[in-house]
XYZ file of C-alpha atoms in Angstrom:
539
model
C -0.064 -0.025 0.033
C 1.324 3.553 -0.723
C 0.167 7.106 -0.561
C -0.042 8.279 -4.012
C 1.015 11.690 -5.550
C -1.853 14.266 -5.316
C -2.189 14.579 -9.187
C -2.693 10.884 -9.422
C -4.623 10.476 -6.420
C -8.111 10.224 -7.910
C -7.379 9.432 -11.591
C -7.277 5.767 -11.124
C -9.967 5.463 -8.588
C -13.184 3.688 -9.527
C -16.562 5.139 -9.712
C -17.625 3.854 -6.243
C -14.929 5.738 -4.445
C -16.785 9.087 -5.355
C -17.743 9.647 -1.868
C -14.113 9.650 -0.765
C -13.416 12.287 -3.281
C -16.068 14.390 -2.139
C -14.641 14.141 1.409
C -11.325 15.210 0.093
C -12.654 18.306 -1.924
C -14.612 19.291 1.264
C -11.537 19.383 3.380
C -9.656 21.436 0.647
C -12.441 23.993 0.584
C -12.279 24.357 4.456
C -8.380 24.930 4.099
C -9.099 27.520 1.579
C -11.834 29.304 3.524
C -9.084 29.611 6.491
C -6.739 31.628 4.047
C -7.349 35.416 4.409
C -9.968 36.846 1.888
C -8.425 37.971 -1.423
C -10.322 40.232 -3.668
C -9.002 38.860 -6.990
C -10.933 35.891 -8.371
C -7.812 34.732 -10.181
C -5.822 34.687 -6.989
C -8.470 32.659 -5.306
C -8.221 30.129 -8.128
C -4.545 30.014 -7.595
C -4.810 29.299 -3.942
C -7.310 26.580 -4.594
C -4.959 24.942 -7.124
C -2.185 25.174 -4.689
C -4.174 23.548 -2.041
C -4.897 20.598 -4.333
C -1.312 20.213 -5.131
C -0.159 19.839 -1.443
C 2.366 17.292 -0.449
C 0.047 14.098 -0.144
C 1.617 13.416 3.305
C -0.377 16.418 4.589
C -3.615 15.306 3.059
C -6.178 13.138 5.066
C -5.557 9.438 4.249
C -8.600 6.995 3.559
C -8.154 3.708 1.803
C -11.015 2.955 -0.604
C -11.375 -0.587 0.913
C -12.017 1.091 4.261
C -14.915 2.940 2.854
C -16.304 0.149 1.038
C -15.880 -2.184 4.035
C -17.895 0.293 6.084
C -20.796 0.288 3.689
C -20.769 -3.482 3.373
C -20.860 -3.901 7.164
C -23.753 -1.216 7.459
C -25.835 -3.275 4.834
C -24.967 -6.578 6.439
C -26.192 -5.209 9.897
C -29.245 -3.743 8.447
C -30.291 -6.916 6.569
C -29.546 -9.149 9.649
C -31.628 -6.813 11.856
C -34.539 -6.260 9.763
C -34.990 -9.975 8.520
C -35.697 -12.776 10.724
C -35.236 -15.303 8.000
C -31.805 -14.783 6.356
C -31.855 -15.579 2.659
C -29.139 -16.462 0.287
C -29.244 -16.841 -3.689
C -26.663 -18.465 -5.850
C -25.365 -15.044 -7.076
C -24.941 -13.881 -3.565
C -23.219 -17.068 -2.656
C -20.703 -16.765 -5.555
C -20.028 -13.215 -4.545
C -19.408 -13.838 -0.877
C -16.996 -16.634 -1.837
C -15.173 -14.320 -4.053
C -14.892 -11.711 -1.318
C -13.457 -14.248 1.093
C -11.013 -15.373 -1.520
C -10.023 -11.904 -2.467
C -9.547 -11.004 1.336
C -7.285 -14.024 1.760
C -5.157 -13.090 -1.379
C -5.025 -9.490 -0.353
C -3.660 -10.495 3.123
C -1.288 -13.165 1.767
C 0.489 -10.213 -0.140
C 1.467 -8.920 3.410
C 0.274 -5.342 2.785
C 2.351 -2.637 4.378
C 0.841 -1.135 7.568
C 0.710 2.693 7.451
C 1.286 4.042 10.997
C -0.079 7.532 12.233
C 2.691 10.168 12.134
C 5.126 11.301 9.598
C 2.579 13.729 8.169
C -0.087 11.103 7.546
C -3.529 12.053 8.869
C -6.264 9.382 8.904
C -9.913 10.132 8.408
C -11.723 9.337 11.744
C -14.075 6.396 11.714
C -16.888 8.652 13.135
C -16.511 10.850 9.952
C -17.497 7.953 7.701
C -21.032 8.176 8.977
C -21.497 11.662 7.175
C -20.898 9.645 3.786
C -23.865 8.285 2.129
C -23.697 6.126 -1.005
C -25.988 6.908 -4.118
C -26.751 4.598 -6.994
C -26.624 5.842 -10.671
C -27.829 4.296 -13.683
C -25.315 4.312 -16.492
C -27.829 3.338 -19.071
C -29.767 6.386 -18.272
C -26.863 8.886 -18.620
C -25.935 8.446 -14.972
C -29.212 9.341 -13.656
C -29.331 9.162 -9.826
C -31.519 6.298 -8.908
C -31.522 6.567 -5.173
C -29.635 5.627 -1.933
C -31.547 2.114 -1.192
C -31.530 -1.083 -2.952
C -35.361 -0.924 -3.207
C -35.101 2.195 -5.508
C -32.641 0.204 -7.679
C -35.002 -2.622 -7.952
C -37.841 -0.283 -8.755
C -35.887 1.543 -11.521
C -34.577 -1.672 -13.236
C -38.087 -3.137 -13.422
C -39.919 0.163 -14.592
C -37.013 1.321 -17.102
C -35.175 -1.631 -18.215
C -37.396 -4.571 -18.171
C -36.999 -6.827 -21.056
C -38.860 -10.058 -21.823
C -35.629 -11.646 -23.403
C -33.369 -10.111 -20.755
C -30.458 -12.746 -20.327
C -31.779 -15.168 -22.675
C -28.815 -15.128 -24.994
C -26.335 -15.501 -22.151
C -28.495 -18.385 -20.676
C -28.484 -20.223 -24.033
C -24.787 -19.769 -24.410
C -24.363 -21.036 -20.944
C -26.427 -24.054 -21.437
C -24.627 -25.066 -24.671
C -21.801 -26.512 -22.490
C -24.067 -28.282 -19.880
C -26.545 -31.104 -19.670
C -29.002 -31.988 -17.139
C -28.096 -34.488 -14.439
C -29.986 -37.721 -14.256
C -31.987 -38.226 -11.117
C -30.864 -34.744 -9.729
C -33.238 -32.171 -8.242
C -34.839 -29.793 -10.960
C -32.523 -27.276 -12.274
C -29.283 -29.150 -11.382
C -26.838 -28.966 -14.124
C -23.379 -30.552 -14.585
C -20.231 -29.502 -16.670
C -19.895 -31.702 -19.766
C -16.478 -33.447 -19.992
C -14.382 -31.483 -22.807
C -14.017 -33.129 -26.039
C -10.339 -33.674 -25.731
C -10.689 -35.301 -22.340
C -13.419 -37.558 -23.643
C -11.303 -38.511 -26.568
C -8.340 -39.598 -24.048
C -10.684 -41.629 -22.055
C -12.097 -43.458 -24.908
C -8.849 -44.232 -26.496
C -6.520 -47.151 -25.781
C -4.331 -46.378 -22.897
C -1.388 -48.482 -24.420
C -1.024 -45.510 -27.036
C -0.869 -42.989 -24.299
C 1.599 -44.888 -22.220
C 3.945 -45.445 -25.249
C 3.937 -41.771 -26.031
C 4.142 -40.278 -22.518
C 5.986 -42.816 -20.311
C 8.963 -43.142 -22.547
C 9.317 -39.344 -22.808
C 8.695 -38.649 -19.261
C 11.373 -41.297 -18.154
C 13.979 -40.026 -20.348
C 13.468 -36.432 -19.290
C 14.479 -37.469 -15.614
C 18.128 -37.251 -16.579
C 19.338 -35.378 -19.774
C 22.655 -33.518 -20.575
C 20.849 -30.265 -21.023
C 20.420 -30.125 -17.197
C 24.062 -29.949 -16.437
C 24.562 -27.067 -18.915
C 21.718 -25.336 -17.142
C 23.295 -25.988 -13.790
C 26.851 -24.632 -15.078
C 25.348 -21.417 -16.471
C 23.333 -20.846 -13.455
C 26.264 -21.074 -11.157
C 28.384 -18.779 -13.452
C 25.606 -16.117 -13.478
C 24.916 -16.140 -9.820
C 28.355 -16.522 -8.222
C 29.411 -12.915 -8.670
C 26.127 -11.863 -6.900
C 26.863 -13.888 -3.958
C 30.488 -14.323 -3.926
C 30.984 -15.049 -0.035
C 28.141 -17.629 0.112
C 28.351 -21.307 -0.674
C 25.972 -22.206 -3.509
C 24.454 -25.553 -4.654
C 21.766 -26.313 -7.185
C 18.828 -28.867 -6.655
C 16.637 -29.772 -9.427
C 12.857 -31.046 -8.738
C 9.496 -31.007 -10.241
C 7.484 -33.039 -12.775
C 10.572 -33.545 -15.136
C 12.726 -35.042 -12.415
C 10.028 -37.347 -10.826
C 9.207 -38.998 -14.230
C 5.739 -37.566 -15.172
C 6.963 -34.266 -17.206
C 6.555 -33.626 -20.851
C 8.905 -31.532 -23.204
C 6.886 -28.457 -22.432
C 7.256 -28.909 -18.504
C 9.342 -26.386 -16.686
C 12.279 -27.256 -14.811
C 11.986 -26.295 -11.041
C 15.359 -25.349 -9.445
C 16.136 -24.687 -5.925
C 19.126 -22.576 -5.416
C 20.669 -22.973 -1.908
C 22.587 -19.763 -1.128
C 24.419 -19.767 2.284
C 23.539 -23.251 3.398
C 19.753 -22.531 3.781
C 18.535 -26.039 3.065
C 17.185 -26.605 6.379
C 15.519 -23.189 6.895
C 11.625 -23.134 6.568
C 9.642 -19.987 5.808
C 5.932 -20.184 5.822
C 5.984 -16.986 3.744
C 9.112 -15.560 2.293
C 11.057 -13.363 4.431
C 12.745 -9.920 3.468
C 16.048 -11.635 3.219
C 14.818 -14.259 0.907
C 13.040 -11.467 -1.403
C 16.308 -9.440 -1.241
C 18.209 -12.426 -2.704
C 15.627 -12.987 -5.304
C 15.510 -9.335 -6.216
C 19.451 -9.189 -6.465
C 19.362 -12.032 -9.044
C 17.043 -10.238 -11.417
C 19.686 -7.622 -12.831
C 22.176 -10.383 -13.656
C 19.616 -12.477 -15.525
C 18.414 -9.225 -17.493
C 21.961 -8.604 -18.515
C 22.958 -12.207 -19.497
C 22.929 -13.399 -22.939
C 22.139 -17.036 -21.823
C 19.067 -16.241 -19.965
C 15.690 -14.515 -20.608
C 13.317 -13.486 -17.766
C 9.715 -14.283 -18.405
C 8.316 -13.280 -14.986
C 9.053 -12.573 -11.383
C 6.475 -13.653 -8.913
C 7.113 -12.274 -5.514
C 3.591 -12.435 -4.017
C 3.325 -16.346 -4.091
C 3.813 -18.494 -1.115
C 7.089 -19.671 -2.606
C 8.231 -16.615 -4.719
C 9.952 -17.648 -8.077
C 11.829 -16.170 -11.046
C 10.527 -17.679 -14.464
C 13.426 -17.877 -16.823
C 14.034 -19.278 -20.078
C 17.510 -20.909 -20.931
C 18.244 -19.674 -24.319
C 20.880 -22.446 -25.342
C 18.444 -25.404 -24.527
C 15.035 -23.710 -24.723
C 14.021 -25.031 -21.465
C 11.977 -22.722 -19.042
C 13.057 -22.852 -15.453
C 11.508 -21.697 -12.276
C 14.054 -20.549 -9.667
C 13.176 -20.534 -6.034
C 14.772 -20.370 -2.680
C 12.667 -23.143 -0.745
C 14.067 -26.664 -0.289
C 10.709 -28.402 0.421
C 9.790 -28.789 -3.375
C 12.959 -30.801 -3.719
C 12.022 -32.939 -0.668
C 8.686 -33.733 -1.959
C 10.250 -34.733 -5.430
C 12.276 -37.407 -3.488
C 9.329 -38.797 -1.908
C 7.576 -39.083 -5.278
C 10.620 -40.582 -6.942
C 10.767 -43.242 -4.335
C 7.062 -44.119 -4.884
C 7.199 -44.293 -8.670
C 10.438 -46.504 -8.397
C 8.929 -48.801 -5.788
C 5.427 -49.023 -7.217
C 5.677 -48.350 -11.092
C 1.881 -48.513 -11.457
C 1.687 -45.208 -9.495
C 3.920 -43.491 -12.326
C 1.674 -44.704 -14.969
C -1.544 -43.640 -13.191
C 0.009 -40.197 -12.422
C 0.952 -39.702 -16.028
C -2.668 -40.542 -17.115
C -4.320 -38.348 -14.567
C -2.042 -35.300 -15.292
C -2.801 -35.743 -18.966
C -6.624 -35.874 -18.077
C -6.327 -32.792 -15.956
C -4.502 -30.779 -18.668
C -7.304 -31.597 -21.218
C -10.113 -30.750 -18.766
C -8.511 -27.525 -18.216
C -9.115 -27.594 -14.600
C -6.322 -24.927 -13.862
C -7.360 -24.428 -10.084
C -6.151 -28.069 -9.304
C -2.228 -28.414 -9.889
C -0.317 -31.472 -11.043
C 1.138 -31.958 -7.549
C -2.432 -31.946 -6.012
C -3.606 -34.814 -8.442
C -0.542 -36.690 -7.987
C -1.101 -36.707 -4.104
C -4.757 -37.765 -4.912
C -3.402 -40.868 -6.791
C -1.004 -41.647 -4.110
C -3.646 -41.641 -1.358
C -6.200 -43.711 -3.555
C -3.355 -46.341 -4.000
C -2.496 -46.277 -0.242
C -6.255 -47.050 0.543
C -6.093 -50.059 -1.787
C -2.979 -51.501 0.030
C -0.464 -50.510 -2.985
C 1.470 -47.925 -1.070
C 2.672 -47.251 2.323
C 1.647 -44.305 4.297
C 4.333 -41.603 4.787
C 3.889 -41.608 8.518
C 5.100 -45.333 8.477
C 7.866 -44.371 6.321
C 9.209 -41.626 8.687
C 8.111 -43.414 12.013
C 10.901 -46.222 11.800
C 13.654 -43.665 10.819
C 16.634 -43.994 13.062
C 17.678 -40.513 12.376
C 15.426 -37.643 11.037
C 16.398 -34.706 8.907
C 14.375 -31.570 9.472
C 13.517 -28.444 7.440
C 12.024 -26.175 10.004
C 9.394 -28.367 11.929
C 9.008 -30.892 9.130
C 10.639 -34.257 8.622
C 11.826 -34.483 5.117
C 13.485 -37.832 4.959
C 12.046 -41.293 5.056
C 12.881 -44.972 4.946
C 13.355 -46.209 1.536
C 12.008 -49.721 1.948
C 11.185 -52.280 -0.622
C 7.559 -53.519 -1.129
C 8.692 -56.878 0.141
C 9.923 -55.275 3.438
C 6.711 -53.386 3.544
C 4.588 -56.536 2.932
C 2.938 -55.095 0.001
C 2.032 -56.467 -3.377
C 3.640 -55.186 -6.546
C 0.873 -54.426 -8.783
C 0.547 -55.567 -12.572
C 1.117 -52.764 -15.151
C -0.906 -54.232 -17.898
C -3.415 -52.157 -19.635
C -6.661 -53.777 -18.084
C -5.167 -53.438 -14.479
C -4.326 -49.874 -15.152
C -7.778 -49.164 -16.691
C -9.681 -50.892 -13.984
C -7.842 -49.026 -11.394
C -8.093 -45.681 -13.166
C -11.992 -46.318 -13.316
C -11.967 -46.973 -9.628
C -9.925 -43.826 -9.068
C -12.375 -41.568 -10.753
C -15.279 -43.357 -9.196
C -13.694 -42.802 -5.807
C -13.280 -38.911 -6.203
C -16.679 -38.441 -7.878
C -18.345 -39.760 -4.503
C -15.705 -38.388 -2.181
C -17.187 -36.442 0.656
C -15.032 -33.342 0.556
C -17.030 -31.492 3.313
C -16.180 -34.056 6.028
C -13.042 -35.641 4.990
C -9.669 -34.584 3.625
C -7.024 -36.413 1.327
C -4.187 -37.200 3.575
C -1.257 -39.175 2.024
C 0.480 -38.689 5.557
C -1.720 -41.168 7.271
C -2.904 -42.929 4.168
C -6.005 -44.300 5.861
C -9.764 -43.908 4.979
C -12.113 -41.355 6.385
C -9.677 -38.918 7.901
C -12.106 -36.294 9.263
C -11.375 -32.520 8.971
C -12.604 -31.528 12.107
C -10.340 -34.158 14.037
C -7.243 -34.177 11.786
C -5.345 -31.485 13.625
C -5.657 -33.661 16.935
C -4.084 -36.553 15.095
C -1.061 -34.603 14.063
C 2.357 -35.356 15.651
C 3.634 -33.050 18.408
C 5.983 -31.033 16.080
C 2.875 -29.888 14.184
C 1.058 -28.827 17.234
C 3.883 -26.886 18.680
C 4.561 -25.135 15.313
C 0.768 -24.087 15.140
C 0.842 -22.996 18.727
C 3.807 -20.804 18.160
C 2.613 -19.647 14.754
C -1.351 -19.490 14.899
C -1.408 -17.614 11.490
C 0.296 -20.692 9.679
C -2.317 -23.304 10.623
C -3.632 -26.005 8.066
C -6.192 -24.392 6.014
C -9.289 -26.520 6.613
C -12.114 -24.257 5.871
C -11.901 -24.689 2.095
C -14.163 -26.586 -0.353
C -11.301 -29.118 -0.857
C -8.443 -30.323 1.477
C -5.417 -32.102 0.212
C -2.646 -32.292 2.728
C 0.878 -32.081 1.851
C 2.668 -35.374 3.373
C 5.727 -33.315 4.117
C 4.765 -29.831 4.880
C 1.820 -30.693 7.020
C 0.299 -27.249 7.433
C -0.118 -26.957 3.634
C -3.311 -27.527 1.934
C -2.262 -27.827 -1.740
C -5.867 -27.326 -2.934
C -6.743 -24.223 -1.053
C -7.113 -22.050 -4.181
C -9.841 -24.527 -5.470
C -13.189 -22.727 -5.621
C -16.523 -24.571 -4.867
C -17.573 -24.424 -8.431
C -14.092 -25.738 -9.606
C -14.572 -28.655 -7.330
C -18.116 -29.289 -8.548
C -16.829 -29.264 -12.253
C -13.914 -31.864 -11.186
C -16.605 -34.071 -9.504
C -18.718 -33.881 -12.702
C -15.771 -34.738 -14.816
C -14.652 -37.662 -12.706
C -18.183 -39.125 -12.751
C -18.574 -39.000 -16.528
C -14.942 -40.391 -16.839
C -15.622 -43.363 -14.686
C -19.033 -43.965 -16.615
C -17.103 -43.830 -19.942
C -14.192 -46.241 -18.754
C -16.997 -48.699 -17.766
C -18.389 -49.142 -21.333
C -17.259 -52.348 -22.959
C -15.816 -50.874 -26.254
C -12.354 -49.113 -26.251
C -12.862 -47.369 -29.561
C -14.151 -43.862 -28.817
C -15.345 -43.393 -32.519
C -17.625 -46.427 -32.219
C -19.019 -45.235 -28.884
C -20.089 -41.884 -30.305
């Protein structure tokens, strides 16, 4: 947050901030009136212009969000007080959810707190009661409608009533939807996209031949050594007194990547591997910003984007000699998660086949809210419930020596399936197809409101309301010391990271994205249950 220059203070404000501007102009007029009377009208205009161009630190400060929040709270109190039966429609539910997500994203950016003093004068809260909101109709040349919602409804019904209002939009919306069988009246589901449907109806053998061979080769290729060398060369002059080491991780390294996948890289500067930060510190951001100029001036790298507001800030680069895009970060947990996935895929190859298929299916469904890592954890949890994989808790529990990154254990016992007394699943086409169908059926009927996907315990029906009590002592102690870093359980979908136990990897998934995911899973399971494997014959 910043205090803008006076000449720009209002130009970029939205229409609903008009009340704030009126307050500002009123204060300027009061200041002008305090100046001794001047006979000349020209001089009076000069004084008014000078007052408008004052140093912004001497102006009263009012954040637009403060004014909007005040209006919202007043309306909320009025509705709650006047109506005994509180009502909710679908549009309001969507808006309230967007408001909550917007507040979380705003707070996640760690806005700067402006403190009174240093010339900053805050508008007193009681002064906000003097401001009243008015509604204008832009279709009627900004005609003032009134100050209450009832006036707005009356105006729209009298002046803008149309028998086909919204029909075109509704028709366009219904083109991509179909009615649900046996569902309540009006219930609609999202139709599985054509590309995803083609994937489901095709022979999995072709997909595995194309994807598995490429993904397996991409785990180790000579280009990675070249990228590592160029990265150390360009960064060593920036941090000459710090030890530096490069760790590669992500879908390319685990064995489920494609040629278009990014290469994730953790740069350990000054032996910070064991350091954990729930949100990036100023020191971490400082290192990231120090890297940017050298990448800009280098002839071997091209900066695509710098994302500082993310939970794990990254620099997105393109290595010009190899053409591979890289995500540079300063957090070691991604590398630790990759080690766990590599062990699982090597121990139970069927898991790698299923994750390759699920990742391809997710891309074709265009469910961007659900990440590749999230769908991989869902596959692992499903296989744990079927007795094909061990829980992460059991792998870490029998460790003689634990390695920690902050409060989280990042190493585990790399036992064979024979030691774990688990069967090695077949990887023939029919077995994979049957298990994939069971996977999509499972998540189409999963109770997301009561239970979470928990690969750490790997057991069925882990309840959301009790999961924190089941966590180990290191989790409880960390949350007690850092209450703002608790596991985000009040989300439509909860998939817990098996290493960083306070991280819900699907916290950004909205209720409507989850519903689309459930609909797609249901249709995919249904299509996989059909006898024919030729999708052209089916259609």
